[in-house]
Every structure is written in structure tokens, then in C-alpha cells.
């Protein structure tokens, strides 16, 4: 097959300017006047949002998608309009949020519910009405704390003894109490380290799980202290791995002693070297194979900024991944493992799905062999042209909008023509295989040399007749039906002549017409 690369059609559609954002709903539609409540703003045109306001007051927010934003309400009163601002403008729909009087906080749980008498335990308080909290107390002793949300506070237990009531005080008052018990210190126990491996350069954040971790004073990877660590609770610590090599035991030290060790392995950084195939449809869904080294334990594969739909680590040198949907053009492939991250710049190309608009001529003979021209868009990378399930005998890519193809043999009736590229398979356009015409009778089968008489041909497959030849000369004709044509006999010298009918399906076998001269006197 012949293919020729041409410059893409400059008349291809250009992207439209972004529309002004529109706010459709806010959920929930009301909350505490102290603010701090998460709400979901739904609408359109949110990409690139620069501000979300509750009345005139800006809020912190995260753009989840072009149609959804998560915002944290600022403090306020009454009913206010919620607006979203992007570079294209500010929404003007009157969607409101109602501030209600602040109630006293309610405390439902304290986790963990115990810790050493020396204090220092990181405790998670769960409940409601925590926005604007001013004091957290363990009994009568104030604790340091951070308000994570309206329903969660992280506090550090002060020193104490026995069982005390934990309370939260906010703008609405002081909550109910939930008990916290001070205990004597014991040797910590580690049960897991996740992830259990990372790069030799260190910097990986790992989560240590176990018991008796609340008063940790040190976390070590082998003999090397962690770059930093945070006690989350009596059962969890997050730590940043230092640089290292091989497999080392991770330990935690508290006033009660040093824990058992749990293995952590320093891994080599991954290196990507290739991707096959290197292009695919914008709809995604195709499987590609990534090759390289140190790919074991891969935790992420991304196409540009989009994660692969799924991926499988086949071996240390190979990963298969299902491409996600993406816009036309090149993207960078990235693989992340515990040992680090590797990228292949602009190594995968998203290709538009081809679109067919027409085929000319739209019909031809059963024997094929005729050339048709396909028109459409995104045809430049065509790898196959099919008539039904039968490949074209040959095809040539003329440009991004045109292909010429040689029609294969086919059966009478319609066949769907499709074009396949790396971007997928096009919509079909119809091509009709036509049987050749057959002339059964010619009446009359003779006439004068002066012409001027009408001949009637009967037979089959006359409906799309394009010519009737009498002795090689085109004659005027009228198609009466698929089985009936009337022909104007042309003048000419006496003698027998071949009469044929031509259609897109071919030329009929000839029948004989005799011109007879006038009798002599």
C-alpha cells in the first residue's frame, strides 16, 4: 500500500474561547456563621478558577474539574451569593449560601483514648462544630491543637494522670467531655512500614504502624536517624527516610525503650527507555508496553498529568499500561516506583479518530479494481482502508483530508467503507457493489440507415445506466426501469452493429442491431 505524508489541513477547527463560569448549585446550602465548612460548588467553566466568594468574602478552594469546586466557607452572616471567577469573568447566577447561628461543638470520639503520663500523644478529636475552636482541654489543662476541619481536630495531649475529660471550646460554647486515660510507658512495637522501599537518595515518606508510639523520641533507618518524623497517634508515625543502601531495620524509640525492627529496602531509581506503540486514540483504552530498568514495585504510570487507566508490572524491565483518554498531541510518560521517578519526554502521541464524509464514485462493479476517492479529516496516518471486512486492494494517503483506494472484489449490495489510524477506526460511508447490466432483447433489431426510430432494450441492472452505445457511438436513451431502456437509433451506414449498456457495474454483453439500406428501384 502507498502512503504519503502531507501537512495537516490548516482549515482544521481552532479551539473556542472559554465561556464565563456559571454556578448551578452549592451543597450544603447553609452552615455555621463561624465558617470553616466544606461545600461543593457545581456548575460549568470552572477550569482555571482564580476566586470563589461568599458574598464579598473570598474562600479557600480546590478546582476538582471544569464542573466542580470544593470550597471552605469563610465566616459570615445572613444569606450571601456564591460566585466563581476565572480569567473569562465572574458567574452571575443568584445561587446562595445561608449562614446560621453557631452551636456549641459536639465531641464524639478521641483517638487514641489513652497515652503516657508524660503527655505528647497526638490525638484525633472527631465531632462537629469545631470551626473557630479556641481551646482544647484535657481535664483542666489546655492542649496545643490544630483544627483540621469543622469535624476534626488534632491535639497533643499535655502531661497528666488518671482519666480526664477532653473538651473543645468554640464560639458557640464548650462541648461535652470524652474520656482520655493516662498510662505508664511501655516498649513500643512496630508491625509495618508502608511503603517498605524507596530510593537510595531518601526523601520517601513512610507510615509506621504499631503500638506504644505516642511518645516517640527517635525513628532510625538502620543506624541513621530519619530525616524527620511526626507522631500521628499512639499507633501511627509518619517518617521521612534518610539516604541509604540495601535493606535496613526501622526502629522507634520512646521513653519505654526501642522497638523491634521492620525491614525497609533502598531501591534503584527507575529508567524508562521505550514505549510501544508510541501513539493511540484520544479516547484511550489501548494497551502500551513500557520498557526500561528498575520498574519493580511501580506505584504510578501517568500519560502527561493523567494516570493510566490501569497498569501491570510484568517484570523489572517491562510494564503494560492502559492509556487514559487525552487531547490530541504529544505527552510525557512517567513511571514512579519506590526508587524514584523516570520520564520519557513527549514519547506518546494522542491521535484524533478519523472521520469520513464521502466516497466518490459511490458505486462500482462486483469485480472491483476501480479507484475511489475518500474525503474526511484526520486521515493522514491511515494504516488500513476496508470495504466491509475486506481490505482495499491498495490505497494512497493524499492528504489529511483525502485518500484514494482501489476497490476489492465484493458481493452485490452495500458495503461500509472505514479508515483505520492510530487514532481508531472512522465512521462508515456506504459504497454499493453493482452487478453488470444484462441485455436480453432488442426490439426492433433492425432499422433504416437514416435512424430516427426508437429501440427498446429489456434485461436487468439498467437503473444506473450511464451510456448506451450503438456501433460504438453514444445514443440518446431513457431509463424506464431497472429492466427497460428506450434508445434513439442513430443514423449510419448499413450493416450489423453492437449495442451495449454501460453502468457503474460494468458493460453489458453486446446484442446485434442491423441497419438496412433503402431498397433500389
Coordinates of C-alpha atoms in Angstrom, one line a residue:
X1 CA 0.0 0.0 0.0
X2 CA 1.2 3.6 -0.7
X3 CA 1.1 6.3 2.0
X4 CA 2.3 9.8 1.6
X5 CA 2.6 12.3 4.5
X6 CA 1.2 15.8 3.9
X7 CA 1.0 18.9 6.1
X8 CA -2.3 18.8 8.2
X9 CA -5.1 20.8 6.7
X10 CA -4.7 24.4 8.0
X11 CA -8.5 24.8 7.9
X12 CA -8.9 22.4 10.8
X13 CA -11.1 23.8 13.6
X14 CA -9.4 26.0 16.1
X15 CA -10.3 25.9 19.9
X16 CA -13.0 28.2 21.1
X17 CA -12.5 30.9 23.8
X18 CA -13.5 29.7 27.3
X19 CA -17.0 30.6 28.4
X20 CA -17.8 32.7 31.5
X21 CA -18.3 30.4 34.5
X22 CA -21.8 29.6 35.7
X23 CA -22.8 28.4 39.2
X24 CA -25.7 25.9 39.3
X25 CA -25.8 24.8 43.0
X26 CA -24.0 24.8 46.3
X27 CA -24.2 21.8 48.7
X28 CA -24.8 22.1 51.5
X29 CA -26.6 25.4 51.1
X30 CA -26.1 26.6 54.7
X31 CA -23.7 26.3 57.5
X32 CA -22.2 27.9 60.6
X33 CA -21.6 31.6 60.7
X34 CA -18.1 30.8 62.0
X35 CA -17.2 29.3 58.6
X36 CA -14.8 26.5 58.0
X37 CA -17.4 24.2 56.4
X38 CA -16.5 22.3 53.2
X39 CA -19.1 22.9 50.4
X40 CA -19.3 21.6 46.9
X41 CA -19.9 24.2 44.1
X42 CA -21.4 22.7 40.9
X43 CA -21.6 24.4 37.6
X44 CA -19.6 24.9 34.3
X45 CA -16.5 26.7 33.1
X46 CA -14.5 26.3 36.4
X47 CA -11.2 25.4 34.9
X48 CA -8.6 28.0 35.9
X49 CA -10.8 29.5 38.6
X50 CA -9.0 32.3 40.5
X51 CA -11.5 33.1 43.2
X52 CA -14.6 31.7 44.9
X53 CA -16.5 34.3 47.0
X54 CA -19.3 34.0 49.6
X55 CA -20.8 37.5 49.2
X56 CA -17.7 39.8 49.0
X57 CA -15.6 37.4 51.1
X58 CA -13.1 35.1 49.3
X59 CA -12.7 31.5 50.4
X60 CA -10.1 28.8 50.0
X61 CA -11.0 26.3 47.3
X62 CA -9.8 23.4 45.1
X63 CA -10.9 23.0 41.5
X64 CA -11.9 19.3 41.1
X65 CA -13.0 19.6 37.5
X66 CA -14.4 22.0 35.0
X67 CA -17.8 21.4 36.7
X68 CA -17.0 21.1 40.4
X69 CA -15.1 23.1 43.1
X70 CA -14.7 22.2 46.8
X71 CA -14.6 25.4 48.9
X72 CA -14.2 26.1 52.6
X73 CA -16.7 28.7 53.8
X74 CA -15.3 31.9 55.4
X75 CA -17.1 33.4 58.4
X76 CA -20.2 35.4 57.7
X77 CA -23.9 36.2 58.4
X78 CA -27.2 36.1 56.6
X79 CA -27.7 34.8 53.1
X80 CA -25.0 35.6 50.5
X81 CA -24.4 35.0 46.8
X82 CA -21.7 32.4 45.8
X83 CA -19.7 33.4 42.8
X84 CA -16.8 31.9 40.9
X85 CA -14.2 34.0 39.0
X86 CA -12.0 32.7 36.1
X87 CA -9.9 34.6 33.5
X88 CA -13.1 34.6 31.4
X89 CA -15.2 36.5 34.0
X90 CA -17.3 36.1 37.1
X91 CA -20.5 34.0 37.4
X92 CA -23.7 36.0 37.8
X93 CA -26.3 33.3 38.8
X94 CA -28.0 34.1 42.1
X95 CA -27.0 30.9 43.9
X96 CA -26.9 31.5 47.7
X97 CA -25.4 30.2 50.9
X98 CA -27.1 30.8 54.3
X99 CA -25.2 31.4 57.5
X100 CA -26.8 30.1 60.6
X101 CA -26.1 30.7 64.3
X102 CA -23.1 28.8 65.6
X103 CA -23.9 26.0 68.0
X104 CA -21.6 24.6 70.7
X105 CA -19.2 22.0 69.4
X106 CA -20.0 18.3 69.9
X107 CA -17.3 15.8 70.6
X108 CA -17.9 12.2 69.6
X109 CA -14.6 10.5 69.9
X110 CA -10.9 10.8 71.0
X111 CA -8.4 8.5 69.2
X112 CA -6.3 7.2 70.8
X113 CA -8.2 7.3 74.0
X114 CA -5.1 6.9 76.2
X115 CA -1.4 7.9 76.3
X116 CA 1.6 8.1 78.6
X117 CA 1.5 10.3 81.7
X118 CA 4.4 12.4 80.2
X119 CA 2.0 13.6 77.5
X120 CA 3.0 14.2 73.9
X121 CA 0.4 11.8 72.4
X122 CA -1.1 13.0 69.1
X123 CA -4.8 12.7 69.5
X124 CA -7.5 13.0 66.8
X125 CA -10.8 14.6 68.1
X126 CA -13.9 13.9 65.9
X127 CA -17.3 15.6 66.2
X128 CA -18.9 18.7 64.8
X129 CA -18.8 22.5 65.2
X130 CA -15.0 22.7 65.5
X131 CA -14.6 25.7 63.2
X132 CA -13.2 28.6 65.2
X133 CA -12.3 26.4 68.2
X134 CA -10.3 28.4 70.7
X135 CA -9.4 25.9 73.4
X136 CA -8.9 22.1 73.8
X137 CA -8.6 20.9 77.4
X138 CA -7.5 17.5 78.9
X139 CA -9.3 17.9 82.2
X140 CA -8.3 21.4 83.3
X141 CA -5.1 21.5 81.3
X142 CA -5.0 23.3 77.9
X143 CA -3.5 21.4 75.0
X144 CA -1.9 22.5 71.8
X145 CA -4.1 21.7 68.8
X146 CA -4.8 22.2 65.1
X147 CA -8.3 22.5 63.6
X148 CA -8.2 20.2 60.5
X149 CA -11.9 20.8 59.6
X150 CA -15.3 21.5 61.2
X151 CA -15.4 17.8 62.2
X152 CA -11.8 17.1 63.2
X153 CA -9.0 18.5 65.5
X154 CA -5.6 17.1 66.1
X155 CA -4.4 17.8 69.6
X156 CA -1.2 17.0 71.6
X157 CA -2.0 15.6 75.0
X158 CA -0.4 17.5 77.9
X159 CA 1.2 15.6 80.8
X160 CA -1.4 14.2 83.2
X161 CA -2.6 11.3 85.3
X162 CA -5.7 9.1 85.6
X163 CA -8.7 9.6 83.4
X164 CA -9.7 13.1 82.4
X165 CA -12.4 14.6 80.2
X166 CA -11.4 16.1 76.9
X167 CA -13.4 19.1 75.8
X168 CA -13.4 21.6 72.9
X169 CA -14.4 25.3 73.3
X170 CA -15.5 27.4 70.4
X171 CA -17.6 30.4 69.5
X172 CA -20.8 28.6 70.5
X173 CA -19.6 27.3 73.9
X174 CA -17.9 24.2 75.3
X175 CA -18.5 20.7 74.2
X176 CA -19.4 17.6 76.1
X177 CA -16.5 15.6 77.6
X178 CA -15.0 12.4 76.2
X179 CA -12.6 10.5 78.5
X180 CA -8.8 10.1 77.9
X181 CA -6.7 7.9 80.2
X182 CA -3.0 8.5 81.1
X183 CA -1.0 5.3 81.2
X184 CA 2.6 4.3 82.2
X185 CA 5.1 3.9 79.3
X186 CA 5.8 0.5 77.7
X187 CA 8.3 -0.6 75.0
X188 CA 6.9 0.3 71.5
X189 CA 6.1 -2.4 69.0
X190 CA 6.3 -1.9 65.2
X191 CA 4.1 -4.1 62.9
X192 CA 4.6 -2.5 59.5
X193 CA 6.4 0.1 57.4
X194 CA 4.5 1.4 54.3
X195 CA 5.9 1.7 51.7
X196 CA 8.6 -0.8 52.6
X197 CA 11.1 0.5 50.0
X198 CA 12.3 3.8 48.5
X199 CA 15.1 5.5 46.6
X200 CA 18.7 5.4 47.8
X201 CA 18.6 9.2 47.9
X202 CA 16.0 9.0 50.7
X203 CA 13.1 11.5 50.9
X204 CA 10.3 8.9 50.9
X205 CA 7.6 9.5 53.5
X206 CA 6.6 6.2 55.1
X207 CA 3.9 5.3 57.6
X208 CA 5.0 3.3 60.7
X209 CA 2.2 1.2 62.3
X210 CA 2.4 -0.4 65.8
X211 CA 1.6 0.3 69.4
X212 CA 3.1 2.5 72.1
X213 CA 4.4 5.0 69.6
X214 CA 2.8 8.2 71.1
X215 CA 5.9 9.4 72.9
X216 CA 8.5 8.5 70.2
X217 CA 11.8 10.4 70.6
X218 CA 13.6 8.9 67.7
X219 CA 13.0 6.9 64.4
X220 CA 16.0 5.2 62.8
X221 CA 16.6 3.5 59.5
X222 CA 19.4 1.2 60.5
X223 CA 21.8 3.4 62.5
X224 CA 20.7 6.6 60.6
X225 CA 18.0 8.9 62.1
X226 CA 15.0 9.6 60.0
X227 CA 15.2 13.0 58.2
X228 CA 12.1 13.9 60.2
X229 CA 9.1 12.2 61.7
X230 CA 5.7 13.1 63.0
X231 CA 3.7 11.2 65.7
X232 CA 0.2 10.9 64.3
X233 CA -1.2 8.7 67.2
X234 CA -0.1 6.0 69.6
X235 CA -0.4 3.6 66.6
X236 CA 1.0 5.6 63.7
X237 CA 4.1 7.7 62.9
X238 CA 5.0 9.2 59.5
X239 CA 8.7 9.5 58.9
X240 CA 10.9 10.7 56.0
X241 CA 13.5 8.2 55.1
X242 CA 17.2 9.3 55.1
X243 CA 19.6 8.3 52.3
X244 CA 20.8 4.7 52.5
X245 CA 21.6 1.4 50.7
X246 CA 20.4 -2.2 50.9
X247 CA 17.9 -3.4 53.4
X248 CA 17.9 -1.9 56.9
X249 CA 15.7 -2.3 60.1
X250 CA 13.4 0.6 61.0
X251 CA 13.0 1.2 64.8
X252 CA 11.2 3.6 67.1
X253 CA 12.5 4.8 70.4
X254 CA 10.2 6.1 73.3
X255 CA 10.8 6.6 77.0
X256 CA 9.8 2.9 77.3
X257 CA 12.6 1.7 75.1
X258 CA 13.4 0.8 71.5
X259 CA 11.0 -1.3 69.3
X260 CA 11.7 -4.3 67.2
X261 CA 13.0 -3.6 63.7
X262 CA 10.9 -3.8 60.5
X263 CA 12.7 -4.1 57.1
X264 CA 13.0 -1.2 54.7
X265 CA 14.7 -1.6 51.3
X266 CA 16.6 1.1 49.4
X267 CA 15.8 0.7 45.6
X268 CA 17.5 1.8 42.4
X269 CA 15.8 4.6 40.5
X270 CA 13.7 3.5 37.5
X271 CA 14.8 4.3 34.0
X272 CA 12.3 4.3 31.1
X273 CA 13.8 3.6 27.6
X274 CA 10.8 3.0 25.3
X275 CA 7.1 2.7 24.7
X276 CA 5.3 0.5 22.1
X277 CA 3.1 1.6 20.4
X278 CA 4.0 5.3 20.7
X279 CA 0.6 6.6 19.6
X280 CA -3.0 5.9 20.2
X281 CA -6.6 7.3 20.1
X282 CA -7.7 10.3 22.1
X283 CA -10.4 8.1 23.6
X284 CA -7.6 5.9 25.3
X285 CA -8.3 2.3 26.1
X286 CA -5.4 0.8 24.2
X287 CA -2.6 -1.1 25.8
X288 CA 1.0 0.1 25.6
X289 CA 4.2 -1.6 26.7
X290 CA 6.8 0.4 28.6
X291 CA 10.4 -0.9 28.8
X292 CA 13.3 0.1 31.0
X293 CA 15.0 -1.0 34.2
X294 CA 14.2 -1.0 37.9
X295 CA 10.4 -0.9 37.2
X296 CA 9.6 -3.4 40.0
X297 CA 7.1 -2.0 42.6
X298 CA 5.9 0.7 40.3
X299 CA 3.2 2.7 42.1
X300 CA 2.1 5.0 39.3
X301 CA 2.1 5.4 35.5
X302 CA 1.0 8.7 34.0
X303 CA 0.3 10.0 30.5
X304 CA 1.1 13.6 30.8
X305 CA -0.7 14.6 34.1
X306 CA -3.3 11.8 33.8
X307 CA -2.9 8.4 35.5
X308 CA -3.0 5.3 33.3
X309 CA -6.4 3.6 33.5
X310 CA -4.6 0.6 34.8
X311 CA -1.1 -0.9 34.7
X312 CA 0.7 -4.2 35.4
X313 CA 4.3 -4.7 36.3
X314 CA 5.3 -7.6 34.1
X315 CA 9.0 -7.7 35.1
X316 CA 11.8 -5.4 36.3
X317 CA 12.1 -4.3 32.7
X318 CA 8.5 -4.1 31.5
X319 CA 5.2 -2.6 32.4
X320 CA 1.9 -2.9 30.4
X321 CA -0.4 0.1 30.8
X322 CA -3.9 1.0 29.5
X323 CA -3.8 4.6 28.1
X324 CA -6.3 7.0 29.5
X325 CA -8.2 9.5 27.3
X326 CA -6.3 12.6 26.3
X327 CA -6.3 15.6 24.0
X328 CA -4.5 15.4 20.6
X329 CA -0.8 15.8 20.6
X330 CA 2.3 14.5 22.5
X331 CA 2.5 13.7 26.2
X332 CA 5.3 12.7 28.5
X333 CA 5.2 9.2 30.1
X334 CA 6.2 8.9 33.7
X335 CA 6.7 5.9 35.9
X336 CA 7.0 6.2 39.7
X337 CA 8.5 3.4 41.9
X338 CA 9.7 3.3 45.4
X339 CA 13.2 4.1 43.9
X340 CA 12.1 7.3 42.3
X341 CA 10.5 8.7 39.1
X342 CA 11.5 8.3 35.4
X343 CA 10.1 10.2 32.4
X344 CA 10.2 9.9 28.6
X345 CA 9.6 13.4 27.2
X346 CA 6.8 13.7 24.5
X347 CA 7.1 10.0 23.9
X348 CA 3.4 9.2 23.3
X349 CA 1.2 10.9 20.8
X350 CA -2.6 11.1 21.0
X351 CA -4.2 10.9 17.6
X352 CA -7.7 12.1 16.6
X353 CA -10.2 9.4 15.4
X354 CA -10.5 9.6 11.6
X355 CA -13.8 10.9 10.2
X356 CA -15.1 10.0 6.7
X357 CA -17.6 12.3 4.9
X358 CA -17.9 11.0 1.4
X359 CA -16.7 8.4 -1.2
X360 CA -16.7 9.2 -5.0
X361 CA -17.8 7.4 -7.0
X362 CA -20.3 5.8 -4.5
X363 CA -20.6 2.6 -6.5
X364 CA -18.8 0.2 -8.8
X365 CA -18.5 -3.3 -10.3
X366 CA -18.5 -6.5 -8.3
X367 CA -15.1 -7.3 -9.7
X368 CA -13.6 -4.2 -8.0
X369 CA -10.4 -2.7 -9.5
X370 CA -11.8 0.8 -9.8
X371 CA -10.3 3.7 -7.9
X372 CA -12.5 5.7 -5.4
X373 CA -11.6 8.9 -3.5
X374 CA -12.4 9.1 0.2
X375 CA -12.7 12.5 1.8
X376 CA -12.9 13.4 5.5
X377 CA -10.5 14.6 8.3
X378 CA -7.6 13.1 10.4
X379 CA -6.8 10.6 7.6
X380 CA -3.0 11.4 7.4
X381 CA -1.9 8.4 9.4
X382 CA -4.2 5.8 7.8
X383 CA -3.0 2.2 8.3
X384 CA -6.0 0.4 6.7
X385 CA -8.9 1.0 4.4
X386 CA -11.7 -1.6 4.4
X387 CA -14.8 -2.3 2.3
X388 CA -16.9 -4.1 4.9
X389 CA -14.3 -6.6 6.3
X390 CA -12.2 -6.7 3.1
X391 CA -9.1 -4.6 2.9
X392 CA -8.7 -2.3 -0.1
X393 CA -6.5 -3.7 -2.9
X394 CA -4.3 -0.7 -2.4
X395 CA -4.6 2.9 -1.0
X396 CA -2.7 6.1 -1.1
X397 CA -2.9 8.9 1.6
X398 CA -3.1 12.1 -0.5
X399 CA -3.5 14.4 2.5
X400 CA -5.1 14.7 5.9
X401 CA -8.5 15.0 4.1
X402 CA -8.2 12.7 1.1
X403 CA -7.3 9.0 0.4
X404 CA -7.5 7.2 -3.0
X405 CA -8.3 3.5 -2.7
X406 CA -8.5 0.6 -5.2
X407 CA -11.8 -1.3 -4.6
X408 CA -11.5 -5.0 -3.8
X409 CA -13.9 -7.7 -5.2
X410 CA -17.2 -7.6 -3.4
X411 CA -20.8 -9.0 -3.4
X412 CA -23.8 -7.1 -4.8
X413 CA -25.2 -4.6 -2.3
X414 CA -23.9 -2.0 0.1
X415 CA -20.5 -2.2 1.9
X416 CA -19.3 0.1 4.7
X417 CA -16.0 1.8 4.0
X418 CA -13.9 2.6 7.0
X419 CA -10.4 4.1 7.6
X420 CA -8.2 3.0 10.5
X421 CA -5.4 5.1 12.0
X422 CA -3.6 5.0 15.3
X423 CA -6.5 7.2 16.5
X424 CA -9.0 4.4 15.9
X425 CA -11.5 3.5 13.2
X426 CA -13.7 6.0 11.4
X427 CA -17.4 6.1 10.9
X428 CA -18.5 4.2 7.9
X429 CA -19.6 5.6 4.5
X430 CA -21.6 3.5 2.1
X431 CA -20.3 2.0 -1.2
X432 CA -22.6 0.0 -3.5
X433 CA -21.3 -3.0 -5.4
X434 CA -23.4 -3.2 -8.7
X435 CA -23.7 -6.3 -11.0
X436 CA -23.0 -5.6 -14.7
X437 CA -26.1 -4.9 -16.8
X438 CA -27.5 -7.7 -19.0
X439 CA -29.4 -7.1 -22.3
X440 CA -31.9 -9.8 -23.0
X441 CA -33.8 -8.4 -26.1
X442 CA -33.5 -5.6 -28.6
X443 CA -36.8 -4.6 -30.3
X444 CA -36.7 -4.0 -33.2
X445 CA -33.3 -5.5 -34.0
X446 CA -33.1 -3.7 -37.4
X447 CA -33.9 -0.3 -38.8
X448 CA -33.1 2.2 -41.5
X449 CA -29.7 3.9 -42.1
X450 CA -31.4 7.2 -41.5
X451 CA -32.0 6.3 -37.9
X452 CA -34.9 8.2 -36.2
X453 CA -36.6 5.1 -34.7
X454 CA -36.9 4.1 -31.1
X455 CA -35.3 0.8 -29.9
X456 CA -36.4 -1.0 -26.7
X457 CA -33.9 -2.9 -24.6
X458 CA -35.0 -5.3 -22.0
X459 CA -32.8 -7.0 -19.4
X460 CA -31.5 -6.4 -15.8
X461 CA -29.5 -3.9 -13.8
X462 CA -30.3 -0.9 -16.1
X463 CA -31.3 1.5 -13.3
X464 CA -27.9 3.4 -13.1
X465 CA -27.1 3.3 -16.9
X466 CA -24.6 6.0 -17.9
X467 CA -24.3 5.2 -21.6
X468 CA -25.9 3.2 -24.5
X469 CA -23.5 2.6 -27.5
X470 CA -24.8 1.7 -30.9
X471 CA -21.9 0.6 -33.0
X472 CA -19.6 2.4 -30.6
X473 CA -21.5 5.6 -31.0
X474 CA -23.3 7.1 -27.9
X475 CA -27.0 7.1 -28.5
X476 CA -29.7 9.1 -26.7
X477 CA -31.6 6.9 -24.2
X478 CA -34.1 6.9 -21.3
X479 CA -34.1 4.5 -18.4
X480 CA -37.7 3.4 -17.9
X481 CA -37.0 0.9 -15.2
X482 CA -34.2 -1.4 -14.0
X483 CA -35.2 -3.8 -16.8
X484 CA -36.3 -1.4 -19.6
X485 CA -34.4 1.3 -21.6
X486 CA -35.6 3.1 -24.8
X487 CA -32.9 4.2 -27.2
X488 CA -32.9 6.7 -30.1
X489 CA -31.3 4.8 -33.1
X490 CA -28.6 7.0 -34.6
X491 CA -28.2 7.2 -38.4
X492 CA -25.3 5.5 -40.2
X493 CA -24.2 3.1 -42.9
X494 CA -25.9 -0.2 -43.4
X495 CA -24.7 -3.3 -41.6
X496 CA -24.7 -5.0 -38.2
X497 CA -23.8 -3.0 -35.1
X498 CA -23.1 -4.0 -31.4
X499 CA -25.4 -2.4 -28.9
X500 CA -24.2 -2.2 -25.3
X501 CA -25.3 -0.7 -22.0
X502 CA -22.8 0.9 -19.5
X503 CA -23.4 1.3 -15.8
X504 CA -21.1 1.7 -12.8
X505 CA -21.4 -2.0 -12.5
X506 CA -19.8 -2.6 -15.9
X507 CA -20.7 -3.0 -19.6
X508 CA -23.2 -5.5 -20.9
X509 CA -22.5 -8.2 -23.5
X510 CA -23.4 -6.8 -26.9
X511 CA -26.6 -7.6 -28.9
X512 CA -26.8 -7.0 -32.7
X513 CA -28.7 -4.3 -34.4
X514 CA -28.8 -4.2 -38.3
X515 CA -29.0 -1.0 -40.3
X516 CA -30.8 -1.8 -43.6
X517 CA -30.4 0.4 -46.7
X518 CA -33.5 1.6 -48.6
X519 CA -34.5 -0.7 -51.5
X520 CA -33.3 0.3 -55.0
X521 CA -35.7 0.9 -58.0

